[in-house]
Amino acid sequence: MLDGLVLERLGDIFNRRISNLAGRNKAGYQMELLLNFCRDNFITPSLPGWSNPYQKVKDLTIQLDENGKEHRKNKLPSEEDMMLFAKLFHDAPSLGIEAEYFTSAIALLMQAPSRCSELFSLPIDCTVWEENRSGELKLGIRWVPAKNGNEGIKWVPTVMQDVALEAIERLKKISMPAREAAMYAETHPDNNGSMVYISKLVNWPFVDNAKKVKASEALLLYRDRELHAEHDVIQHSFVLPTVNIINARISRSEARKGVHLWKKHNILREDGSQPDITSHQARHWLSTKAERGGMDELTLANWAGRARVADNASYDHRTEEEKSNAIAVITIPENANTLEKIKCNLPISFEEIGKNLTGAAIVTELGVCEHDFAMIPCQRNGDCETCKELVCIKGFSSSLELLKVREVQVAAQLEKAQQSHKMGAFGADRWVSSHGWRLAHFRTKIRLLEDENVLDGTPIRIPDVYDPSPAKVVLLEKGLNIEVQSPDSIDSKAFNIMGDLLCLK
């Protein structure tokens, strides 16, 4: 029966079951909606009014006061601690199996924003190789998000691929005896000796709730007591770590006396203190680095396996100055020229490149194409370098670099054609003419793009007088006028013709 007595006990239930204030605020809000629904729909019309007593907790991640700064500082490991951990990972094989195992586990968390608990469902064949658009092979790791995210592949940065592969190989080597024991227990269910370890895995023989990864395939499996130097390993056993067990090896605050690896191996900061890292700090650290690098919010959410893009804000610990600078970079002034808009991936109108046409031009690797594709398809079939509708932009480094590459290529072809022409090869003279014409175009554009007197952002074309069309060449040879008449001149001629016709009457 839903009545006032139930409402009186809500506070005790919330305080007992929800430890953090933010969780109580969210639960209280949902409870208020539920009670209002019951009252408004006459399910319990006499139910007393109830409002959420838990105030919304300030998000310290976006606060600008000292508390916010301290919160962001505590969420991120220092650069010094990260470098010390990198050295520990490098030296781990010589420090023992404990250092090798736990540094490899944390190293995997450094590849993509992930939760420590997601490590436990990684199979030994978690790696994926795929070729990108440039033809380069990229490494990915199959992750299963712990909080409602989409299962998928998290791609490893190129500079970290060797680290990821080394960490996986180390864990494969360490987990092999435990995986063999798990396989034996799976294939011999009557063996009572394995029951104590089977009972610790709720979804046996699987280690994940989705029941996709078996214990015999789990990358982080190890034998009981194998990671304790003071105890003998229990043969034919298999266990998985917990988040607390992993944090106890790298965090001073969560470690028992003398357990963490920093103290065991006498690793100190420059000031003499010991490093302190938690497994979840890696997720915050990578997300913040990605924000600083300019990764867009949707890509970051997908990379981190987050269910909502809005959750990125909780992991963004950039300073106020960094955020304001990022906004300033993408804020384009009203008088921005063509080059500034190209750099910011903004559309370029035909008017901005001097063409009297409505619409947006196409930005290519060589410049801006002013062809109106709504009227007719491209007639050059991709031969853009000498096309009259290609507009190069001064300061656009991509076009200048490509034109220089093409200049070298065409110059070599021209030299070869000239040699063939001297030797009397049939048709070589036409190739000399063709390559010479193309090379003249390239060198003219390169000279204009390198001219210091030309301002950055200036559209550059080869003047029409130096490169007339074949139709204009024929008209000029016949002595005809090739100037395009303006509407005013046409109107005046039409008026004169009409006057002459009237006189004939």
Short mmCIF file of C-alpha atoms in Angstrom, two decimals:
data_model
loop_
_atom_site.label_atom_id
_atom_site.label_comp_id
_atom_site.label_asym_id
_atom_site.label_seq_id
_atom_site.Cartn_x
_atom_site.Cartn_y
_atom_site.Cartn_z
CA MET A 1 0.00 0.00 0.00
CA LEU A 2 1.50 3.29 -1.12
CA ASP A 3 0.74 5.86 1.57
CA GLY A 4 2.33 8.42 3.86
CA LEU A 5 4.12 5.76 5.95
CA VAL A 6 6.02 4.64 2.86
CA LEU A 7 7.03 8.22 2.10
CA GLU A 8 8.38 8.67 5.62
CA ARG A 9 10.78 5.77 5.11
CA LEU A 10 12.10 6.93 1.74
CA GLY A 11 14.81 9.03 3.37
CA ASP A 12 16.16 6.08 5.37
CA ILE A 13 16.16 3.84 2.30
CA PHE A 14 18.00 6.40 0.16
CA ASN A 15 20.62 7.03 2.85
CA ARG A 16 21.19 3.32 3.39
CA ARG A 17 21.36 2.20 -0.23
CA ILE A 18 22.87 5.20 -2.04
CA SER A 19 26.14 6.48 -0.67
CA ASN A 20 26.90 9.49 -2.88
CA LEU A 21 24.90 12.72 -2.92
CA ALA A 22 24.66 12.90 -6.71
CA GLY A 23 23.04 9.45 -6.80
CA ARG A 24 20.51 10.44 -4.14
CA ASN A 25 19.60 13.55 -6.13
CA LYS A 26 18.93 11.51 -9.28
CA ALA A 27 17.00 8.82 -7.40
CA GLY A 28 14.94 11.44 -5.59
CA TYR A 29 14.07 13.14 -8.86
CA GLN A 30 12.85 9.87 -10.39
CA MET A 31 10.89 9.03 -7.24
CA GLU A 32 9.19 12.42 -7.36
CA LEU A 33 8.14 11.79 -10.98
CA LEU A 34 6.83 8.34 -10.08
CA LEU A 35 4.77 9.59 -7.11
CA ASN A 36 3.34 12.47 -9.15
CA PHE A 37 2.34 10.00 -11.87
CA CYS A 38 0.49 7.83 -9.32
CA ARG A 39 -1.29 10.85 -7.89
CA ASP A 40 -2.17 12.53 -11.22
CA ASN A 41 -3.57 9.30 -12.69
CA PHE A 42 -5.68 8.58 -9.56
CA ILE A 43 -3.78 5.40 -8.75
CA THR A 44 -3.31 6.77 -5.22
CA PRO A 45 -5.25 10.06 -5.26
CA SER A 46 -4.87 10.61 -1.49
CA LEU A 47 -1.10 10.25 -1.53
CA PRO A 48 0.56 13.21 0.24
CA GLY A 49 2.79 15.48 -1.78
CA TRP A 50 6.50 14.63 -1.84
CA SER A 51 9.36 16.62 -3.35
CA ASN A 52 12.97 15.66 -3.83
CA PRO A 53 14.85 16.73 -0.67
CA TYR A 54 18.30 16.16 -2.16
CA GLN A 55 19.80 19.16 -3.88
CA LYS A 56 21.74 18.81 -7.10
CA VAL A 57 25.43 18.45 -6.41
CA LYS A 58 27.68 20.93 -8.17
CA ASP A 59 29.73 19.36 -10.92
CA LEU A 60 33.24 20.22 -9.81
CA THR A 61 34.56 19.32 -13.25
CA ILE A 62 33.14 22.55 -14.69
CA GLN A 63 33.46 24.75 -11.58
CA LEU A 64 35.90 27.67 -11.84
CA ASP A 65 36.61 28.07 -8.13
CA GLU A 66 39.48 26.56 -6.14
CA ASN A 67 37.44 23.44 -5.33
CA GLY A 68 36.95 22.80 -9.04
CA LYS A 69 40.65 23.26 -9.77
CA GLU A 70 41.59 20.87 -6.97
CA HIS A 71 39.03 18.33 -8.18
CA ARG A 72 40.42 18.36 -11.72
CA LYS A 73 43.96 18.09 -10.41
CA ASN A 74 43.11 15.00 -8.34
CA LYS A 75 41.36 13.31 -11.25
CA LEU A 76 44.43 13.43 -13.48
CA PRO A 77 47.79 11.77 -12.86
CA SER A 78 50.79 14.04 -13.22
CA GLU A 79 52.99 13.81 -16.30
CA GLU A 80 55.85 12.75 -14.03
CA ASP A 81 53.82 9.84 -12.64
CA MET A 82 52.90 8.72 -16.14
CA MET A 83 56.54 8.72 -17.24
CA LEU A 84 57.53 6.76 -14.13
CA PHE A 85 54.83 4.21 -14.91
CA ALA A 86 56.12 3.93 -18.50
CA LYS A 87 59.58 3.15 -17.13
CA LEU A 88 58.10 0.60 -14.72
CA PHE A 89 56.32 -1.13 -17.62
CA HIS A 90 59.59 -1.21 -19.56
CA ASP A 91 61.54 -2.70 -16.63
CA ALA A 92 58.76 -5.07 -15.49
CA PRO A 93 60.13 -8.31 -17.05
CA SER A 94 63.23 -7.97 -14.89
CA LEU A 95 61.25 -7.09 -11.74
CA GLY A 96 59.11 -10.22 -11.51
CA ILE A 97 55.76 -11.60 -12.57
CA GLU A 98 53.78 -9.29 -10.26
CA ALA A 99 55.14 -6.12 -11.87
CA GLU A 100 54.82 -7.65 -15.32
CA TYR A 101 51.16 -8.57 -14.83
CA PHE A 102 49.84 -5.38 -13.24
CA THR A 103 51.79 -2.96 -15.45
CA SER A 104 50.50 -4.80 -18.52
CA ALA A 105 46.92 -4.51 -17.28
CA ILE A 106 47.27 -0.76 -16.69
CA ALA A 107 49.08 -0.33 -20.02
CA LEU A 108 45.97 -1.68 -21.78
CA LEU A 109 43.90 0.98 -20.03
CA MET A 110 46.24 3.57 -21.54
CA GLN A 111 45.32 2.56 -25.10
CA ALA A 112 41.73 3.87 -25.08
CA PRO A 113 39.44 5.33 -22.38
CA SER A 114 38.15 2.24 -20.57
CA ARG A 115 37.06 1.05 -17.14
CA CYS A 116 39.24 -1.34 -15.20
CA SER A 117 36.40 -3.87 -14.87
CA GLU A 118 36.24 -4.09 -18.68
CA LEU A 119 39.67 -5.70 -18.69
CA PHE A 120 38.30 -8.88 -17.12
CA SER A 121 36.21 -9.74 -20.19
CA LEU A 122 39.06 -9.33 -22.68
CA PRO A 123 39.77 -12.58 -24.57
CA ILE A 124 43.25 -13.62 -25.65
CA ASP A 125 42.30 -12.91 -29.28
CA CYS A 126 41.08 -9.37 -28.58
CA THR A 127 43.22 -7.69 -31.24
CA VAL A 128 41.93 -6.64 -34.66
CA TRP A 129 43.93 -5.37 -37.63
CA GLU A 130 42.28 -3.24 -40.30
CA GLU A 131 43.57 -1.19 -43.21
CA ASN A 132 42.65 2.50 -43.23
CA ARG A 133 42.11 4.75 -46.26
CA SER A 134 45.84 5.40 -46.55
CA GLY A 135 46.57 1.70 -46.77
CA GLU A 136 48.12 1.55 -43.30
CA LEU A 137 47.29 -1.29 -40.91
CA LYS A 138 45.74 -0.07 -37.66
CA LEU A 139 45.41 -2.02 -34.43
CA GLY A 140 42.11 -2.24 -32.56
CA ILE A 141 41.06 -3.96 -29.34
CA ARG A 142 37.59 -5.47 -28.86
CA TRP A 143 36.07 -4.08 -25.66
CA VAL A 144 32.76 -4.69 -23.92
CA PRO A 145 31.69 -1.48 -22.09
CA ALA A 146 30.68 -1.89 -18.46
CA LYS A 147 27.95 0.79 -18.47
CA ASN A 148 25.43 0.49 -21.30
CA GLY A 149 27.87 1.49 -24.03
CA ASN A 150 28.00 -0.19 -27.40
CA GLU A 151 30.27 -3.17 -27.78
CA GLY A 152 32.88 -2.55 -30.41
CA ILE A 153 36.49 -1.93 -31.35
CA LYS A 154 38.59 0.76 -29.72
CA TRP A 155 41.40 1.78 -32.02
CA VAL A 156 44.89 2.09 -30.61
CA PRO A 157 46.97 5.19 -31.48
CA THR A 158 49.76 4.28 -33.88
CA VAL A 159 52.50 5.31 -31.43
CA MET A 160 51.04 2.95 -28.81
CA GLN A 161 50.59 -0.15 -30.97
CA ASP A 162 53.87 -1.76 -29.90
CA VAL A 163 53.06 -1.13 -26.24
CA ALA A 164 49.60 -2.71 -26.60
CA LEU A 165 50.96 -5.79 -28.36
CA GLU A 166 53.73 -6.22 -25.78
CA ALA A 167 51.24 -5.94 -22.89
CA ILE A 168 48.92 -8.51 -24.48
CA GLU A 169 51.79 -10.94 -25.10
CA ARG A 170 52.94 -10.65 -21.48
CA LEU A 171 49.43 -11.34 -20.19
CA LYS A 172 49.02 -14.28 -22.57
CA LYS A 173 52.22 -15.83 -21.23
CA ILE A 174 51.23 -15.31 -17.58
CA SER A 175 47.64 -16.54 -18.06
CA MET A 176 48.47 -19.67 -20.03
CA PRO A 177 48.73 -22.13 -17.05
CA ALA A 178 45.54 -20.70 -15.50
CA ARG A 179 43.67 -20.93 -18.80
CA GLU A 180 44.75 -24.54 -19.20
CA ALA A 181 43.44 -25.26 -15.70
CA ALA A 182 40.14 -23.55 -16.54
CA MET A 183 39.84 -25.57 -19.73
CA TYR A 184 40.43 -28.79 -17.77
CA ALA A 185 37.77 -27.80 -15.22
CA GLU A 186 35.32 -27.06 -18.04
CA THR A 187 35.89 -30.38 -19.78
CA HIS A 188 35.95 -32.36 -16.50
CA PRO A 189 32.95 -31.09 -14.52
CA ASP A 190 33.21 -34.00 -12.05
CA ASN A 191 36.57 -32.79 -10.77
CA ASN A 192 35.83 -31.44 -7.28
CA GLY A 193 39.24 -29.81 -6.96
CA SER A 194 38.16 -26.91 -9.16
CA MET A 195 34.87 -26.15 -7.40
CA VAL A 196 36.35 -23.48 -5.14
CA TYR A 197 37.45 -21.48 -8.20
CA ILE A 198 34.36 -22.21 -10.28
CA SER A 199 32.16 -20.87 -7.48
CA LYS A 200 33.87 -17.46 -7.75
CA LEU A 201 32.74 -17.10 -11.37
CA VAL A 202 28.99 -16.41 -11.36
CA ASN A 203 28.52 -17.16 -15.07
CA TRP A 204 30.82 -20.20 -15.27
CA PRO A 205 32.29 -21.18 -17.67
CA PHE A 206 32.02 -17.55 -18.82
CA VAL A 207 33.60 -14.56 -17.12
CA ASP A 208 31.30 -11.86 -18.51
CA ASN A 209 27.60 -11.19 -18.14
CA ALA A 210 27.08 -11.43 -21.90
CA LYS A 211 28.47 -14.98 -21.74
CA LYS A 212 30.80 -14.53 -24.70
CA VAL A 213 34.23 -15.00 -23.12
CA LYS A 214 35.05 -18.24 -21.33
CA ALA A 215 37.46 -18.45 -18.42
CA SER A 216 39.75 -20.57 -20.59
CA GLU A 217 39.99 -17.58 -22.99
CA ALA A 218 40.27 -14.73 -20.45
CA LEU A 219 43.40 -12.66 -20.95
CA LEU A 220 43.73 -11.58 -17.30
CA LEU A 221 43.30 -15.03 -15.74
CA TYR A 222 46.09 -16.13 -13.40
CA ARG A 223 46.76 -18.86 -10.86
CA ASP A 224 45.86 -18.37 -7.22
CA ARG A 225 48.68 -16.72 -5.21
CA GLU A 226 50.79 -16.47 -8.36
CA LEU A 227 51.25 -12.73 -7.90
CA HIS A 228 52.36 -12.96 -4.26
CA ALA A 229 56.10 -13.44 -3.88
CA GLU A 230 55.70 -14.52 -0.25
CA HIS A 231 53.34 -17.41 -1.11
CA ASP A 232 53.68 -20.51 -3.24
CA VAL A 233 51.47 -20.62 -6.32
CA ILE A 234 48.57 -23.07 -6.22
CA GLN A 235 48.86 -25.32 -9.24
CA HIS A 236 45.79 -26.08 -11.42
CA SER A 237 43.97 -23.01 -10.11
CA PHE A 238 42.48 -20.00 -11.87
CA VAL A 239 41.21 -16.65 -10.58
CA LEU A 240 40.47 -13.19 -11.93
CA PRO A 241 41.59 -10.00 -10.20
CA THR A 242 39.28 -7.28 -8.94
CA VAL A 243 39.53 -3.55 -9.49
CA ASN A 244 40.72 -3.15 -5.89
CA ILE A 245 43.47 -5.74 -6.37
CA ILE A 246 44.80 -3.86 -9.41
CA ASN A 247 44.58 -0.46 -7.73
CA ALA A 248 46.36 -1.79 -4.65
CA ARG A 249 49.50 -2.28 -6.76
CA ILE A 250 49.67 1.23 -8.24
CA SER A 251 47.86 3.49 -5.75
CA ARG A 252 49.29 4.45 -2.38
CA SER A 253 45.88 5.39 -1.00
CA GLU A 254 44.29 2.01 -1.84
CA ALA A 255 47.27 -0.20 -1.03
CA ARG A 256 47.95 -2.13 2.09
CA LYS A 257 51.26 -1.39 3.78
CA GLY A 258 54.14 -2.23 1.48
CA VAL A 259 51.96 -3.74 -1.28
CA HIS A 260 52.17 -1.17 -4.07
CA LEU A 261 54.86 -1.53 -6.70
CA TRP A 262 56.29 1.96 -6.20
CA LYS A 263 57.53 1.12 -2.72
CA LYS A 264 58.59 -2.42 -3.56
CA HIS A 265 60.89 -1.25 -6.33
CA ASN A 266 61.90 2.07 -4.71
CA ILE A 267 60.46 4.29 -7.46
CA LEU A 268 60.34 7.95 -6.41
CA ARG A 269 59.45 11.32 -7.87
CA GLU A 270 62.03 14.08 -8.11
CA ASP A 271 60.82 15.51 -4.79
CA GLY A 272 61.34 12.15 -3.06
CA SER A 273 57.66 11.20 -2.80
CA GLN A 274 56.16 8.06 -4.31
CA PRO A 275 53.93 8.14 -7.42
CA ASP A 276 50.21 7.58 -7.06
CA ILE A 277 47.94 6.41 -9.90
CA THR A 278 44.53 4.75 -9.96
CA SER A 279 43.12 2.64 -12.76
CA HIS A 280 40.29 5.10 -13.42
CA GLN A 281 42.68 8.04 -13.78
CA ALA A 282 43.83 6.55 -17.07
CA ARG A 283 40.29 7.03 -18.45
CA HIS A 284 40.23 10.67 -17.34
CA TRP A 285 43.78 11.27 -18.60
CA LEU A 286 43.11 9.90 -22.10
CA SER A 287 39.79 11.75 -22.44
CA THR A 288 41.39 15.04 -21.44
CA LYS A 289 44.30 14.47 -23.84
CA ALA A 290 41.81 13.79 -26.63
CA GLU A 291 39.92 17.01 -25.84
CA ARG A 292 43.19 18.95 -25.92
CA GLY A 293 44.05 17.37 -29.25
CA GLY A 294 40.78 18.53 -30.81
CA MET A 295 38.92 15.21 -31.10
CA ASP A 296 35.23 15.85 -31.75
CA GLU A 297 32.72 14.87 -29.07
CA LEU A 298 30.99 12.08 -30.99
CA THR A 299 34.27 10.38 -31.93
CA LEU A 300 35.49 10.65 -28.34
CA ALA A 301 32.27 9.14 -26.97
CA ASN A 302 32.51 6.24 -29.43
CA TRP A 303 36.20 5.73 -28.68
CA ALA A 304 35.53 5.63 -24.96
CA GLY A 305 32.44 3.41 -25.34
CA ARG A 306 30.14 5.91 -23.64
CA ALA A 307 26.38 5.65 -23.97
CA ARG A 308 25.89 9.44 -24.14
CA VAL A 309 27.99 12.16 -25.73
CA ALA A 310 27.13 14.42 -22.79
CA ASP A 311 29.14 12.14 -20.49
CA ASN A 312 32.34 13.48 -22.08
CA ALA A 313 32.05 16.57 -19.89
CA SER A 314 32.68 14.54 -16.73
CA TYR A 315 36.08 13.48 -18.09
CA ASP A 316 37.16 16.82 -19.54
CA HIS A 317 39.66 18.35 -17.08
CA ARG A 318 41.13 21.05 -19.25
CA THR A 319 41.82 24.39 -17.60
CA GLU A 320 39.64 27.41 -18.28
CA GLU A 321 42.41 28.91 -20.40
CA GLU A 322 42.66 25.77 -22.55
CA LYS A 323 38.91 25.73 -23.17
CA SER A 324 38.78 29.43 -24.05
CA ASN A 325 41.73 29.03 -26.44
CA ALA A 326 39.98 26.10 -28.13
CA ILE A 327 36.88 28.26 -28.63
CA ALA A 328 38.97 31.14 -29.96
CA VAL A 329 40.53 28.87 -32.58
CA ILE A 330 37.17 27.88 -34.08
CA THR A 331 35.64 31.35 -33.77
CA ILE A 332 35.92 32.89 -37.24
CA PRO A 333 35.81 36.69 -37.58
CA GLU A 334 33.35 38.22 -40.01
CA ASN A 335 36.13 39.37 -42.34
CA ALA A 336 37.81 35.95 -42.53
CA ASN A 337 39.38 35.27 -45.91
CA THR A 338 39.13 32.12 -48.00
CA LEU A 339 42.25 30.54 -46.52
CA GLU A 340 41.02 30.91 -42.93
CA LYS A 341 37.71 29.29 -43.85
CA ILE A 342 39.46 26.38 -45.58
CA LYS A 343 41.56 25.72 -42.47
CA CYS A 344 38.39 25.61 -40.36
CA ASN A 345 36.51 23.36 -42.82
CA LEU A 346 33.91 26.04 -43.51
CA PRO A 347 32.05 26.27 -46.85
CA ILE A 348 33.48 28.58 -49.51
CA SER A 349 30.99 30.50 -51.62
CA PHE A 350 31.49 31.17 -55.33
CA GLU A 351 31.45 34.91 -54.61
CA GLU A 352 34.51 34.57 -52.36
CA ILE A 353 36.61 33.29 -55.25
CA GLY A 354 35.35 35.94 -57.65
CA LYS A 355 32.64 34.04 -59.51
CA ASN A 356 29.19 35.55 -59.95
CA LEU A 357 27.25 32.47 -58.94
CA THR A 358 25.16 31.40 -55.97
CA GLY A 359 26.24 28.34 -54.01
CA ALA A 360 29.26 26.71 -52.42
CA ALA A 361 32.45 25.75 -54.23
CA ILE A 362 34.27 22.46 -53.64
CA VAL A 363 37.56 22.53 -51.74
CA THR A 364 40.07 20.02 -53.11
CA GLU A 365 43.66 19.12 -52.31
CA LEU A 366 44.81 21.56 -55.02
CA GLY A 367 42.56 24.49 -54.19
CA VAL A 368 38.93 25.39 -54.86
CA CYS A 369 36.90 24.02 -57.78
CA GLU A 370 34.47 26.61 -59.12
CA HIS A 371 32.70 24.25 -61.52
CA ASP A 372 28.92 24.34 -61.24
CA PHE A 373 28.02 20.66 -61.08
CA ALA A 374 24.32 21.56 -61.10
CA MET A 375 24.68 22.61 -64.75
CA ILE A 376 26.97 19.96 -66.24
CA PRO A 377 29.27 17.16 -65.03
CA CYS A 378 33.02 17.73 -64.95
CA GLN A 379 34.45 17.52 -68.47
CA ARG A 380 38.09 17.15 -67.37
CA ASN A 381 37.72 13.73 -65.74
CA GLY A 382 39.85 14.67 -62.73
CA ASP A 383 42.60 16.50 -64.66
CA CYS A 384 42.45 19.43 -62.25
CA GLU A 385 45.99 20.82 -62.43
CA THR A 386 45.48 22.67 -65.73
CA CYS A 387 41.73 23.18 -65.46
CA LYS A 388 40.56 26.77 -65.80
CA GLU A 389 37.95 26.19 -63.08
CA LEU A 390 40.56 25.33 -60.45
CA VAL A 391 41.39 28.28 -58.21
CA CYS A 392 44.54 27.99 -56.11
CA ILE A 393 44.57 29.82 -52.77
CA LYS A 394 47.74 31.61 -51.67
CA GLY A 395 48.91 30.15 -48.34
CA PHE A 396 47.15 26.80 -48.83
CA SER A 397 50.21 24.61 -48.27
CA SER A 398 48.59 21.46 -49.62
CA SER A 399 48.20 22.86 -53.15
CA LEU A 400 51.73 24.28 -53.29
CA GLU A 401 53.32 21.02 -52.15
CA LEU A 402 51.32 18.95 -54.63
CA LEU A 403 52.06 21.29 -57.52
CA LYS A 404 55.79 21.03 -56.78
CA VAL A 405 55.54 17.24 -56.82
CA ARG A 406 53.68 17.33 -60.14
CA GLU A 407 56.22 19.81 -61.52
CA VAL A 408 59.06 17.35 -60.92
CA GLN A 409 57.08 14.51 -62.48
CA VAL A 410 56.08 16.45 -65.62
CA ALA A 411 59.59 17.91 -66.01
CA ALA A 412 60.99 14.38 -66.11
CA GLN A 413 58.36 13.37 -68.68
CA LEU A 414 59.13 16.44 -70.79
CA GLU A 415 62.85 15.66 -70.79
CA LYS A 416 62.16 12.11 -71.89
CA ALA A 417 59.84 13.33 -74.66
CA GLN A 418 62.49 15.81 -75.88
CA GLN A 419 65.08 13.06 -76.06
CA SER A 420 62.67 10.89 -78.04
CA HIS A 421 61.96 13.81 -80.37
CA LYS A 422 65.68 14.31 -81.04
CA MET A 423 65.95 10.62 -81.87
CA GLY A 424 63.16 11.02 -84.41
CA ALA A 425 60.49 9.02 -82.58
CA PHE A 426 57.12 9.34 -84.32
CA GLY A 427 54.61 11.49 -82.37
CA ALA A 428 57.15 12.64 -79.77
CA ASP A 429 56.71 16.28 -80.85
CA ARG A 430 53.10 16.21 -79.64
CA TRP A 431 54.20 14.95 -76.23
CA VAL A 432 56.83 17.70 -76.06
CA SER A 433 54.09 20.25 -76.71
CA SER A 434 51.67 18.67 -74.22
CA HIS A 435 54.18 18.29 -71.38
CA GLY A 436 55.62 21.75 -72.00
CA TRP A 437 52.15 23.28 -71.83
CA ARG A 438 51.39 21.48 -68.54
CA LEU A 439 54.77 22.38 -67.06
CA ALA A 440 54.20 26.05 -67.91
CA HIS A 441 50.92 25.93 -65.99
CA PHE A 442 52.52 24.36 -62.93
CA ARG A 443 55.46 26.76 -62.80
CA THR A 444 53.24 29.80 -63.30
CA LYS A 445 50.99 28.79 -60.40
CA ILE A 446 53.95 27.89 -58.18
CA ARG A 447 55.57 31.27 -58.85
CA LEU A 448 52.34 33.08 -57.95
CA LEU A 449 51.82 30.97 -54.81
CA GLU A 450 55.37 31.71 -53.66
CA ASP A 451 55.19 35.43 -54.46
CA GLU A 452 55.61 37.38 -51.21
CA ASN A 453 53.69 40.32 -52.67
CA VAL A 454 50.54 38.21 -52.93
CA LEU A 455 48.55 38.13 -49.69
CA ASP A 456 47.51 34.85 -48.06
CA GLY A 457 43.97 33.89 -49.00
CA THR A 458 44.17 35.46 -52.48
CA PRO A 459 42.52 33.35 -55.23
CA ILE A 460 45.03 32.61 -58.01
CA ARG A 461 44.20 31.81 -61.62
CA ILE A 462 46.31 31.84 -64.76
CA PRO A 463 45.24 34.99 -66.66
CA ASP A 464 43.01 34.11 -69.57
CA VAL A 465 45.14 36.17 -71.96
CA TYR A 466 48.01 33.73 -71.43
CA ASP A 467 45.86 30.64 -71.80
CA PRO A 468 42.95 31.31 -74.16
CA SER A 469 40.55 28.53 -75.00
CA PRO A 470 40.76 26.84 -78.43
CA ALA A 471 37.52 28.60 -79.44
CA LYS A 472 38.98 32.01 -78.62
CA VAL A 473 42.18 31.19 -80.52
CA VAL A 474 40.14 30.47 -83.68
CA LEU A 475 38.09 33.68 -83.26
CA LEU A 476 41.24 35.76 -82.80
CA GLU A 477 42.84 34.22 -85.89
CA LYS A 478 39.77 35.28 -87.90
CA GLY A 479 39.94 38.79 -86.50
CA LEU A 480 36.65 38.57 -84.64
CA ASN A 481 35.81 40.27 -81.34
CA ILE A 482 35.96 37.93 -78.35
CA GLU A 483 34.84 40.43 -75.70
CA VAL A 484 31.63 39.51 -73.90
CA GLN A 485 29.11 42.28 -74.32
CA SER A 486 27.49 43.69 -71.22
CA PRO A 487 23.71 43.91 -70.90
CA ASP A 488 23.87 47.72 -71.21
CA SER A 489 25.63 47.59 -74.57
CA ILE A 490 23.17 44.97 -75.80
CA ASP A 491 20.22 47.16 -74.80
CA SER A 492 21.64 50.19 -76.60
CA LYS A 493 22.25 48.16 -79.77
CA ALA A 494 18.73 46.79 -79.61
CA PHE A 495 17.40 50.37 -79.27
CA ASN A 496 19.38 51.50 -82.31
CA ILE A 497 18.13 48.55 -84.37
CA MET A 498 14.54 49.34 -83.38
CA GLY A 499 15.11 52.97 -84.44
CA ASP A 500 16.43 51.90 -87.82
CA LEU A 501 13.41 49.66 -88.34
CA LEU A 502 11.05 52.53 -87.55
CA CYS A 503 12.83 54.72 -90.09
CA LEU A 504 12.24 52.10 -92.78
CA LYS A 505 8.50 52.52 -92.35
#
